[in-house]
Amino acid sequence: MSFINNNPPLAGFFMPGVNVKSIATFSQKGGSGKSTLAVHLGVAAEEDATSVIIFDRDDAQASASCWAERRAADTPIVLKTPPSQLHAALKAGSAKGFGLAIIDGPPHSSPDAAAIARIADIILIPVRPTAFDLAAVGNAVKIVTAAGKQPLFVLSACPPRVPEVADARQALADFGEVAPVEIGERIAFSRAIATGQSVTEFDPLGKAAAEIRALWQWVEEKLQ
Ligand SMILES: Nc1ncnc2c1ncn2[C@@H]1O[C@H](COP(=O)(O)OP(=O)(O)OP(=O)(O)O)[C@@H](O)[C@H]1O
Ligand SMILES: [Mg+2]
C-alpha cells in the first residue's frame, strides 16, 4: 500500500478529507503501555469488523512495527509515518475505507507529541498505578489540553488487589475521565506481543482478552 508522501500542514481540529476516526496512545512516561494498548486495540477493533491502520511514531524502538513483523496476519497494517505526513496518511486511509487509525506515540518528551495530540480524535493516556507514572501525567495533560482535547486515562499493568489502583484512579479523576476497565499486569500481554499476536488471539478466553475487549467497547463509545 502506498501512503502519500507529501507534506501538508497539520490541519488541527478540522482536517478536510479525513473521515477515518483516530486514537493516539500517548504519554510522557516511557513504558506506560502505549504500544501494548495500540496493537491490542487495533486487533480488538478488527475483530469487531473495523479495518485498522496503526501509525508507529516511536522511531527509536518501533515496538508496533516489530510486533507486526512477527505477526502471521497481514492486518492491522502498521506504518512508520512521520508527523508531517500523518494528515496525508489519514486522508489516504479515509479514501481506502479504513475505519480506525491508531497512532502509537513516542516514549516521552518528543517534539511530535503536540502534533499527535492535535491530529488524533481521542487521546488515550495509559498510566501505571505508580508514583512516577502519576507524576508524569501533568505534562501529558498540558499537551493534550493545549491541543483542545480531553485526556482519557487507562490504568495500565495494574497488580492484583493493591490499594494503589483505586488511589491512582482517584488521582487521575482530577485531570480527566478514566476508563472503567483496568488493564491488569498479566504475562499474557508480553507473551502475545512476543508472538506477534494480541491477547484476544493468544488466549481468547483469558482475563487479559476480556479486559482488552471491554476497553475497546469503551473506546468505541468515545469515538462516536
Ligand atoms: N498490562 C501489562 N501487563 C504486563 N506487562 C505489560 C503490560 N503492559 C505493558 N507491559 C509490558 O511493559 C513494557 C512496556 O510496555 P509498552 O512497550 O507497551 O509501553 P510503551 O509506553 O509503549 O513504552 P515506550 O514509552 O518505551 O514506547 C513491555 O515490556 C510490555 O510487555
Ligand atoms: Mg511504545
Coordinates of N, CA and C and ligand atoms in Angstrom, one line a residue:
M1 N 0.9 -1.2 0.0 CA 0.0 0.0 0.0 C 0.9 1.2 0.0
S2 N 0.6 2.2 -0.9 CA 1.5 3.3 -0.9 C 0.7 4.5 -0.2
F3 N 1.3 5.0 0.8 CA 0.7 6.1 1.5 C 1.4 7.4 1.1
I4 N 0.6 8.4 0.9 CA 1.1 9.6 0.2 C 2.3 10.2 1.0
N5 N 3.2 10.8 0.2 CA 4.4 11.2 0.8 C 4.6 12.7 0.8
N6 N 3.6 13.5 0.5 CA 3.8 14.9 0.5 C 3.6 15.5 1.9
N7 N 3.7 16.8 2.1 CA 3.8 17.3 3.4 C 2.8 18.5 3.7
P8 N 1.5 18.2 3.7 CA 0.6 19.3 4.0 C 0.8 19.7 5.5
P9 N 0.4 20.9 5.8 CA 0.5 21.3 7.2 C -0.5 20.5 8.0
L10 N -0.3 20.3 9.3 CA -1.3 19.7 10.1 C -2.5 20.6 10.2
A11 N -3.7 20.0 10.1 CA -4.9 20.9 9.9 C -5.6 21.1 11.3
G12 N -5.1 20.6 12.4 CA -5.7 20.9 13.7 C -7.0 20.2 13.8
F13 N -8.0 20.9 14.2 CA -9.3 20.3 14.6 C -10.1 19.8 13.4
F14 N -10.0 20.6 12.3 CA -10.8 20.2 11.1 C -9.8 19.7 10.0
M15 N -9.9 18.5 9.6 CA -9.0 18.0 8.6 C -9.8 17.6 7.4
P16 N -9.8 18.4 6.4 CA -10.6 18.1 5.2 C -10.1 16.7 4.6
G17 N -11.1 16.0 4.2 CA -10.8 14.7 3.6 C -10.5 13.6 4.5
V18 N -10.5 13.8 5.8 CA -10.2 12.8 6.8 C -11.5 12.3 7.5
N19 N -11.9 11.1 7.1 CA -13.1 10.6 7.7 C -12.8 9.5 8.7
V20 N -11.6 8.9 8.6 CA -11.2 7.8 9.5 C -11.1 8.3 10.9
K21 N -11.7 7.6 11.8 CA -11.5 8.0 13.3 C -10.1 7.7 13.7
S22 N -9.7 8.5 14.7 CA -8.3 8.2 15.1 C -8.1 8.3 16.6
I23 N -7.2 7.4 17.1 CA -6.9 7.4 18.5 C -5.4 7.5 18.6
A24 N -4.9 8.3 19.6 CA -3.5 8.2 19.9 C -3.3 7.6 21.3
T25 N -2.3 6.7 21.4 CA -1.9 6.3 22.7 C -0.7 7.2 23.0
F26 N -0.7 7.8 24.2 CA 0.1 9.0 24.4 C 0.5 9.0 25.9
S27 N 1.7 9.3 26.1 CA 2.1 9.7 27.5 C 3.5 10.3 27.5
Q28 N 3.9 10.9 28.5 CA 5.2 11.5 28.7 C 6.0 10.6 29.6
K29 N 5.6 9.3 29.7 CA 6.3 8.4 30.6 C 6.7 7.2 29.8
G30 N 7.9 6.8 29.7 CA 8.3 5.6 29.0 C 7.7 4.3 29.7
G31 N 7.4 3.4 28.9 CA 7.0 2.0 29.4 C 5.6 2.0 30.0
S32 N 4.7 3.0 29.8 CA 3.4 3.0 30.4 C 2.4 2.1 29.8
G33 N 2.7 1.6 28.6 CA 1.8 0.7 27.9 C 1.2 1.2 26.6
K34 N 1.8 2.3 26.1 CA 1.2 2.9 24.8 C 1.2 1.8 23.7
S35 N 2.3 1.2 23.4 CA 2.4 0.3 22.3 C 1.5 -1.0 22.6
T36 N 1.5 -1.4 23.8 CA 0.7 -2.6 24.1 C -0.8 -2.3 23.9
L37 N -1.2 -1.1 24.3 CA -2.6 -0.7 24.0 C -2.9 -0.5 22.6
A38 N -1.9 0.1 21.9 CA -2.1 0.4 20.4 C -2.4 -0.9 19.6
V39 N -1.5 -1.9 19.8 CA -1.7 -3.1 19.0 C -2.9 -3.9 19.4
H40 N -3.1 -3.9 20.8 CA -4.2 -4.7 21.2 C -5.6 -4.1 20.8
L41 N -5.7 -2.8 20.9 CA -6.9 -2.1 20.5 C -7.1 -2.3 19.0
G42 N -5.9 -2.3 18.2 CA -6.0 -2.5 16.8 C -6.6 -3.8 16.5
V43 N -6.2 -4.9 17.1 CA -6.7 -6.2 16.8 C -8.2 -6.3 17.3
A44 N -8.4 -5.7 18.5 CA -9.8 -5.8 19.0 C -10.8 -5.1 18.1
A45 N -10.4 -4.0 17.5 CA -11.2 -3.3 16.6 C -11.4 -4.1 15.3
E46 N -10.4 -4.8 14.9 CA -10.5 -5.6 13.7 C -11.4 -6.8 13.9
E47 N -11.3 -7.3 15.1 CA -12.2 -8.5 15.5 C -13.7 -8.0 15.6
D48 N -13.8 -6.7 15.7 CA -15.2 -6.1 15.7 C -15.5 -5.5 14.3
A49 N -14.9 -6.0 13.3 CA -15.2 -5.7 11.9 C -14.8 -4.2 11.5
T50 N -13.8 -3.6 12.2 CA -13.3 -2.3 11.8 C -11.9 -2.5 11.2
S51 N -11.7 -2.0 10.0 CA -10.3 -2.1 9.5 C -9.4 -1.0 10.0
V52 N -8.2 -1.4 10.4 CA -7.3 -0.6 11.2 C -6.0 -0.3 10.6
I53 N -5.5 0.9 10.6 CA -4.1 1.2 10.4 C -3.5 1.7 11.7
I54 N -2.3 1.2 11.9 CA -1.5 1.7 13.1 C -0.4 2.5 12.6
F55 N -0.2 3.7 13.1 CA 0.9 4.6 12.8 C 1.9 4.5 13.9
D56 N 3.1 4.0 13.6 CA 4.1 3.8 14.6 C 4.9 5.1 14.7
R57 N 4.8 5.8 15.8 CA 5.5 7.1 15.9 C 6.7 7.0 16.9
D58 N 7.1 5.8 17.2 CA 8.3 5.6 18.0 C 9.4 5.1 17.1
D59 N 10.2 6.1 16.6 CA 11.2 5.8 15.6 C 12.3 4.9 16.2
A60 N 12.6 5.2 17.4 CA 13.8 4.5 18.0 C 13.5 3.0 18.3
Q61 N 12.4 2.8 19.0 CA 12.1 1.4 19.4 C 11.2 0.7 18.4
A62 N 10.4 1.4 17.7 CA 9.5 0.9 16.7 C 8.8 -0.4 17.2
S63 N 8.2 -0.3 18.4 CA 7.6 -1.5 19.0 C 6.5 -2.1 18.2
A64 N 5.6 -1.2 17.7 CA 4.4 -1.7 17.0 C 4.9 -2.4 15.6
S65 N 5.9 -1.8 15.0 CA 6.4 -2.3 13.8 C 7.1 -3.7 14.0
C66 N 7.8 -3.8 15.1 CA 8.5 -5.1 15.4 C 7.4 -6.1 15.6
W67 N 6.3 -5.8 16.3 CA 5.2 -6.7 16.6 C 4.6 -7.1 15.2
A68 N 4.4 -6.2 14.3 CA 3.8 -6.5 13.0 C 4.7 -7.4 12.2
E69 N 6.1 -7.3 12.4 CA 7.0 -8.1 11.6 C 6.9 -9.6 12.1
R70 N 6.6 -9.7 13.4 CA 6.5 -11.1 14.0 C 5.1 -11.7 13.7
R71 N 4.2 -10.9 13.2 CA 2.8 -11.3 13.1 C 2.6 -12.1 11.8
A72 N 1.8 -13.2 12.0 CA 1.5 -14.0 10.8 C 0.4 -13.3 10.0
A73 N -0.6 -12.7 10.6 CA -1.6 -12.0 9.9 C -1.1 -10.7 9.2
D74 N -1.7 -10.3 8.1 CA -1.3 -9.1 7.4 C -1.9 -7.8 8.0
T75 N -2.9 -8.0 8.9 CA -3.5 -6.8 9.5 C -3.5 -6.9 11.0
P76 N -3.7 -5.8 11.7 CA -3.7 -4.4 11.2 C -2.4 -4.0 10.5
I77 N -2.5 -3.2 9.5 CA -1.4 -2.6 8.9 C -0.6 -1.7 9.8
V78 N 0.7 -1.8 9.9 CA 1.5 -0.9 10.7 C 2.4 -0.1 9.9
L79 N 2.4 1.2 9.9 CA 3.2 2.1 9.1 C 4.1 3.0 10.0
K80 N 5.3 3.2 9.5 CA 6.1 4.3 10.2 C 5.9 5.5 9.4
T81 N 5.2 6.5 9.9 CA 4.8 7.7 9.2 C 5.2 8.9 10.0
P82 N 6.1 9.8 9.5 CA 6.5 11.0 10.2 C 5.3 11.9 10.5
P83 N 5.3 12.7 11.6 CA 4.1 13.5 11.9 C 3.8 14.5 10.8
S84 N 4.8 14.9 10.0 CA 4.4 15.9 8.9 C 3.6 15.2 7.8
Q85 N 3.6 13.8 7.8 CA 2.8 13.1 6.8 C 1.6 12.5 7.4
L86 N 1.3 12.7 8.7 CA 0.2 12.0 9.2 C -1.2 12.4 8.6
H87 N -1.3 13.7 8.4 CA -2.5 14.2 7.8 C -2.8 13.6 6.4
A88 N -1.8 13.5 5.6 CA -1.9 12.9 4.3 C -2.2 11.4 4.4
A89 N -1.6 10.8 5.4 CA -1.8 9.4 5.5 C -3.2 9.1 6.0
L90 N -3.7 10.0 6.9 CA -5.1 9.8 7.4 C -6.1 10.0 6.2
K91 N -5.8 10.9 5.3 CA -6.6 11.2 4.2 C -6.6 9.9 3.3
A92 N -5.4 9.4 3.0 CA -5.3 8.2 2.2 C -6.0 7.1 2.8
G93 N -5.9 6.9 4.1 CA -6.6 5.8 4.8 C -8.1 6.0 4.7
S94 N -8.6 7.3 4.8 CA -10.0 7.5 4.7 C -10.5 7.1 3.3
A95 N -9.7 7.5 2.3 CA -10.1 7.2 0.9 C -10.1 5.7 0.7
K96 N -9.2 4.9 1.4 CA -9.2 3.5 1.2 C -10.2 2.8 2.1
G97 N -11.0 3.5 2.8 CA -12.1 3.0 3.6 C -11.7 2.4 5.0
F98 N -10.6 2.8 5.5 CA -10.2 2.3 6.8 C -11.2 2.9 7.8
G99 N -11.5 2.1 8.9 CA -12.4 2.6 9.9 C -11.7 3.3 11.1
L100 N -10.5 2.9 11.3 CA -9.8 3.4 12.5 C -8.3 3.5 12.3
A101 N -7.8 4.7 12.7 CA -6.3 4.8 12.7 C -5.9 4.9 14.2
I102 N -4.8 4.2 14.5 CA -4.3 4.3 15.9 C -2.8 4.8 15.8
I103 N -2.5 5.9 16.5 CA -1.2 6.4 16.5 C -0.5 6.0 17.8
D104 N 0.5 5.2 17.6 CA 1.3 4.8 18.8 C 2.4 5.8 19.1
G105 N 2.2 6.5 20.2 CA 3.0 7.7 20.5 C 4.5 7.4 20.9
P106 N 5.4 8.4 20.8 CA 6.8 8.2 21.1 C 6.9 8.0 22.7
P107 N 8.1 7.6 23.1 CA 8.3 7.3 24.5 C 8.0 8.4 25.5
H108 N 8.5 9.6 25.2 CA 8.3 10.7 26.1 C 8.9 12.0 25.4
S109 N 8.4 13.1 25.9 CA 9.0 14.4 25.6 C 9.5 14.5 24.1
S110 N 8.8 14.0 23.2 CA 9.2 14.1 21.8 C 8.5 15.4 21.3
P111 N 9.2 16.1 20.3 CA 8.6 17.2 19.7 C 7.3 16.9 18.9
D112 N 7.2 15.6 18.6 CA 6.0 15.1 17.9 C 4.7 15.2 18.8
A113 N 4.9 15.2 20.1 CA 3.7 15.0 21.0 C 2.6 15.9 20.7
A114 N 2.9 17.2 20.5 CA 1.8 18.2 20.4 C 1.1 18.0 19.0
A115 N 1.9 17.6 18.0 CA 1.3 17.4 16.7 C 0.3 16.2 16.7
I116 N 0.8 15.2 17.4 CA -0.1 14.0 17.6 C -1.4 14.3 18.3
A117 N -1.2 15.1 19.4 CA -2.4 15.4 20.2 C -3.4 16.2 19.4
R118 N -2.9 17.1 18.5 CA -3.8 17.9 17.6 C -4.5 17.0 16.6
I119 N -3.8 16.0 16.1 CA -4.4 15.3 14.9 C -5.3 14.2 15.3
A120 N -5.1 13.6 16.5 CA -6.0 12.4 16.9 C -7.3 12.9 17.4
D121 N -8.4 12.1 17.1 CA -9.7 12.4 17.7 C -9.7 12.2 19.2
I122 N -9.2 11.1 19.6 CA -9.2 10.9 21.1 C -7.8 10.5 21.5
I123 N -7.4 10.9 22.7 CA -6.1 10.7 23.3 C -6.2 9.8 24.5
L124 N -5.6 8.6 24.4 CA -5.6 7.6 25.5 C -4.3 7.7 26.2
I125 N -4.3 8.0 27.5 CA -3.1 8.0 28.2 C -3.0 6.8 29.2
P126 N -2.2 5.8 28.8 CA -2.0 4.7 29.8 C -1.2 5.2 31.0
V127 N -1.6 4.8 32.1 CA -0.9 5.2 33.4 C -0.8 4.0 34.3
R128 N 0.4 3.6 34.6 CA 0.6 2.5 35.6 C 0.3 3.1 37.0
P129 N -0.2 2.4 37.9 CA -0.5 2.9 39.2 C 0.7 3.1 40.1
T130 N 1.6 3.9 39.7 CA 2.8 4.1 40.5 C 3.0 5.6 40.6
A131 N 3.8 6.0 41.6 CA 4.0 7.4 41.9 C 4.7 8.1 40.7
F132 N 5.7 7.4 40.1 CA 6.4 8.0 39.0 C 5.5 8.3 37.8
D133 N 4.7 7.3 37.5 CA 3.7 7.4 36.4 C 2.8 8.6 36.6
L134 N 2.3 8.6 37.9 CA 1.3 9.7 38.2 C 2.0 11.1 38.1
A135 N 3.2 11.1 38.5 CA 3.9 12.4 38.5 C 4.1 12.9 37.0
A136 N 4.1 12.0 36.1 CA 4.3 12.4 34.7 C 3.0 12.8 34.0
V137 N 1.9 12.6 34.7 CA 0.6 12.8 34.0 C 0.4 14.3 33.7
G138 N 0.8 15.2 34.6 CA 0.6 16.6 34.4 C 1.1 17.1 33.1
N139 N 2.3 16.7 32.7 CA 2.9 17.1 31.4 C 2.1 16.7 30.2
A140 N 1.7 15.4 30.3 CA 0.9 14.9 29.2 C -0.5 15.7 29.1
V141 N -1.1 15.9 30.2 CA -2.4 16.6 30.2 C -2.2 18.0 29.6
K142 N -1.1 18.7 30.0 CA -0.9 20.1 29.4 C -0.9 20.0 27.9
I143 N -0.2 19.1 27.3 CA -0.1 19.0 25.9 C -1.4 18.7 25.3
V144 N -2.1 17.7 25.9 CA -3.4 17.3 25.3 C -4.4 18.5 25.4
T145 N -4.5 19.1 26.5 CA -5.5 20.2 26.7 C -5.1 21.4 25.8
A146 N -3.8 21.6 25.6 CA -3.4 22.7 24.7 C -3.8 22.4 23.3
A147 N -4.0 21.1 23.0 CA -4.4 20.7 21.6 C -6.0 20.7 21.5
G148 N -6.6 21.1 22.6 CA -8.1 21.2 22.6 C -8.8 19.9 22.8
K149 N -8.1 18.9 23.4 CA -8.6 17.6 23.6 C -8.8 17.3 25.1
Q150 N -9.7 16.4 25.4 CA -9.8 15.9 26.8 C -9.0 14.6 27.0
P151 N -8.1 14.6 28.0 CA -7.4 13.3 28.1 C -8.3 12.2 28.6
L152 N -8.1 11.0 28.1 CA -8.8 9.8 28.6 C -7.7 8.8 29.1
F153 N -7.9 8.5 30.4 CA -6.8 7.7 31.0 C -7.2 6.2 31.0
V154 N -6.2 5.3 30.9 CA -6.4 3.9 31.1 C -5.4 3.4 32.1
L155 N -5.9 2.9 33.2 CA -5.0 2.3 34.2 C -4.4 1.0 33.6
S156 N -3.1 1.0 33.6 CA -2.3 0.0 32.8 C -1.4 -0.8 33.7
A157 N -1.3 -2.1 33.4 CA -0.4 -3.1 34.1 C -0.7 -3.0 35.6
C158 N -1.9 -3.1 36.0 CA -2.3 -3.0 37.4 C -2.1 -4.3 38.1
P159 N -1.3 -4.3 39.2 CA -1.1 -5.5 40.0 C -2.5 -5.8 40.7
P160 N -2.7 -7.1 41.0 CA -4.0 -7.5 41.6 C -4.1 -7.1 43.0
R161 N -5.3 -6.7 43.4 CA -5.6 -6.5 44.8 C -4.6 -5.6 45.6
V162 N -4.3 -4.4 45.0 CA -3.5 -3.5 45.7 C -4.2 -2.1 45.8
P163 N -4.1 -1.4 46.9 CA -4.9 -0.2 47.0 C -4.4 0.9 46.1
E164 N -3.2 0.8 45.5 CA -2.7 1.8 44.7 C -3.5 2.0 43.4
V165 N -4.2 1.0 43.0 CA -5.0 1.1 41.7 C -6.2 2.1 42.0
A166 N -6.9 1.9 43.1 CA -8.0 2.8 43.4 C -7.5 4.2 43.7
D167 N -6.3 4.3 44.3 CA -5.7 5.6 44.6 C -5.4 6.4 43.3
A168 N -4.8 5.6 42.4 CA -4.4 6.2 41.1 C -5.7 6.7 40.3
R169 N -6.7 5.8 40.4 CA -8.0 6.2 39.7 C -8.5 7.5 40.3
Q170 N -8.5 7.6 41.6 CA -9.0 8.9 42.2 C -8.1 10.1 41.8
A171 N -6.8 9.9 41.8 CA -5.9 11.0 41.4 C -6.1 11.4 40.0
L172 N -6.3 10.5 39.1 CA -6.5 10.8 37.7 C -7.8 11.5 37.4
A173 N -8.8 11.2 38.2 CA -10.1 11.7 38.0 C -10.1 13.3 38.1
D174 N -9.1 13.8 38.8 CA -9.0 15.3 38.8 C -8.6 15.9 37.5
F175 N -8.0 15.0 36.6 CA -7.4 15.5 35.3 C -8.4 15.2 34.1
G176 N -9.2 14.1 34.3 CA -10.0 13.7 33.1 C -10.7 12.4 33.4
E177 N -11.3 11.9 32.4 CA -12.1 10.7 32.5 C -11.1 9.4 32.6
V178 N -11.5 8.5 33.4 CA -10.7 7.2 33.5 C -11.5 6.1 33.0
A179 N -10.9 5.2 32.1 CA -11.7 4.1 31.6 C -12.1 3.2 32.8
P180 N -13.3 2.7 32.8 CA -13.8 1.9 33.9 C -13.1 0.6 34.0
V181 N -12.6 0.0 32.8 CA -11.9 -1.2 32.9 C -10.4 -0.9 33.2
E182 N -9.8 -1.7 34.1 CA -8.4 -1.6 34.4 C -7.6 -2.8 33.6
I183 N -6.5 -2.4 33.0 CA -5.7 -3.5 32.4 C -4.7 -4.0 33.4
G184 N -4.9 -5.3 33.7 CA -4.1 -6.0 34.7 C -2.6 -6.2 34.2
E185 N -1.8 -6.4 35.2 CA -0.4 -6.7 34.9 C -0.4 -8.2 34.7
R186 N -0.3 -8.6 33.4 CA -0.5 -10.0 33.1 C 0.6 -10.5 32.1
I187 N 1.1 -11.6 32.3 CA 2.2 -12.1 31.4 C 1.6 -12.4 30.0
A188 N 0.3 -12.6 29.9 CA -0.3 -12.9 28.6 C 0.0 -11.7 27.6
F189 N 0.1 -10.5 28.1 CA 0.4 -9.3 27.2 C 1.8 -9.5 26.6
S190 N 2.8 -9.7 27.4 CA 4.1 -9.8 26.8 C 4.3 -11.1 26.0
R191 N 3.6 -12.1 26.4 CA 3.7 -13.4 25.6 C 3.0 -13.2 24.2
A192 N 1.9 -12.5 24.3 CA 1.2 -12.3 23.0 C 2.0 -11.4 22.1
I193 N 2.6 -10.4 22.6 CA 3.4 -9.4 21.8 C 4.6 -10.2 21.2
A194 N 5.2 -11.1 22.0 CA 6.4 -11.8 21.6 C 6.1 -12.7 20.4
T195 N 4.8 -13.0 20.2 CA 4.5 -13.9 19.1 C 3.7 -13.2 18.0
G196 N 3.7 -11.8 18.1 CA 3.0 -11.0 17.1 C 1.5 -11.2 17.1
Q197 N 1.0 -11.5 18.3 CA -0.4 -11.6 18.5 C -1.0 -10.6 19.4
S198 N -2.3 -10.7 19.6 CA -3.0 -9.9 20.6 C -3.4 -11.0 21.7
V199 N -3.7 -10.5 22.9 CA -4.1 -11.5 23.9 C -5.5 -12.1 23.5
T200 N -6.2 -11.4 22.6 CA -7.5 -12.0 22.2 C -7.3 -13.1 21.2
E201 N -6.1 -13.2 20.6 CA -5.8 -14.3 19.8 C -5.0 -15.4 20.5
F202 N -4.1 -15.0 21.4 CA -3.2 -15.8 22.1 C -3.9 -16.7 23.2
D203 N -4.8 -16.0 23.8 CA -5.6 -16.6 24.9 C -7.0 -16.0 24.9
P204 N -7.8 -16.4 24.0 CA -9.1 -15.7 23.7 C -10.0 -15.7 24.9
L205 N -9.9 -16.7 25.8 CA -10.8 -16.8 26.9 C -10.2 -16.3 28.2
G206 N -9.0 -15.7 28.1 CA -8.3 -15.3 29.3 C -8.8 -13.9 29.8
K207 N -8.3 -13.6 31.0 CA -8.7 -12.3 31.6 C -8.2 -11.1 30.8
A208 N -7.0 -11.2 30.3 CA -6.4 -10.1 29.5 C -7.2 -9.8 28.3
A209 N -7.7 -10.9 27.6 CA -8.5 -10.7 26.4 C -9.8 -10.0 26.8
A210 N -10.4 -10.4 27.9 CA -11.7 -9.8 28.4 C -11.5 -8.3 28.7
E211 N -10.3 -8.0 29.3 CA -10.1 -6.6 29.6 C -9.9 -5.8 28.3
I212 N -9.2 -6.3 27.3 CA -9.0 -5.6 26.1 C -10.3 -5.4 25.3
R213 N -11.1 -6.4 25.3 CA -12.4 -6.3 24.6 C -13.3 -5.2 25.3
A214 N -13.2 -5.2 26.6 CA -14.0 -4.2 27.4 C -13.5 -2.8 27.1
L215 N -12.1 -2.7 27.0 CA -11.5 -1.4 26.8 C -11.9 -0.9 25.4
W216 N -11.9 -1.8 24.4 CA -12.3 -1.4 23.0 C -13.7 -0.9 23.0
Q217 N -14.6 -1.6 23.7 CA -16.0 -1.2 23.8 C -16.1 0.2 24.3
W218 N -15.4 0.5 25.3 CA -15.4 1.9 25.9 C -14.8 2.9 24.9
V219 N -13.7 2.6 24.3 CA -13.1 3.5 23.4 C -14.0 3.7 22.2
E220 N -14.6 2.7 21.7 CA -15.5 2.8 20.6 C -16.7 3.8 20.9
E221 N -17.2 3.7 22.1 CA -18.3 4.6 22.5 C -17.7 6.0 22.5
K222 N -16.5 6.2 23.0 CA -15.9 7.6 23.0 C -15.7 8.1 21.6
L223 N -15.5 7.2 20.6 CA -15.3 7.7 19.2 C -16.6 8.1 18.5
Q224 N -17.7 7.7 19.1 CA -19.0 8.0 18.4 C -19.2 9.5 18.5
Ligands
LIG1 N1 -0.7 -5.0 31.1 C1 0.5 -5.4 31.1 N2 0.9 -6.5 31.8 C2 2.2 -6.9 31.8 N3 3.2 -6.3 31.1 C3 2.8 -5.2 30.4 C4 1.5 -4.7 30.3 N4 1.5 -3.6 29.5 C5 2.8 -3.4 29.1 N5 3.6 -4.4 29.6 C6 5.0 -4.5 29.4 O1 5.6 -3.3 29.8 C7 6.6 -3.0 28.9 C8 6.3 -1.6 28.3 O2 5.1 -1.7 27.6 P1 4.9 -0.8 26.2 O3 6.1 -1.1 25.3 O4 3.6 -1.1 25.7 O5 5.0 0.6 26.8 P2 5.2 2.0 26.0 O6 4.5 3.0 26.7 O7 4.9 1.8 24.6 O8 6.8 2.1 26.2 P3 7.7 3.3 25.4 O9 7.4 4.5 26.2 O10 9.1 2.7 25.6 O11 7.2 3.3 24.0 C9 6.7 -4.0 27.8 O12 7.7 -5.0 28.2 C10 5.3 -4.7 27.9 O13 5.3 -6.0 27.5
MG2 MG 6.0 2.2 22.8

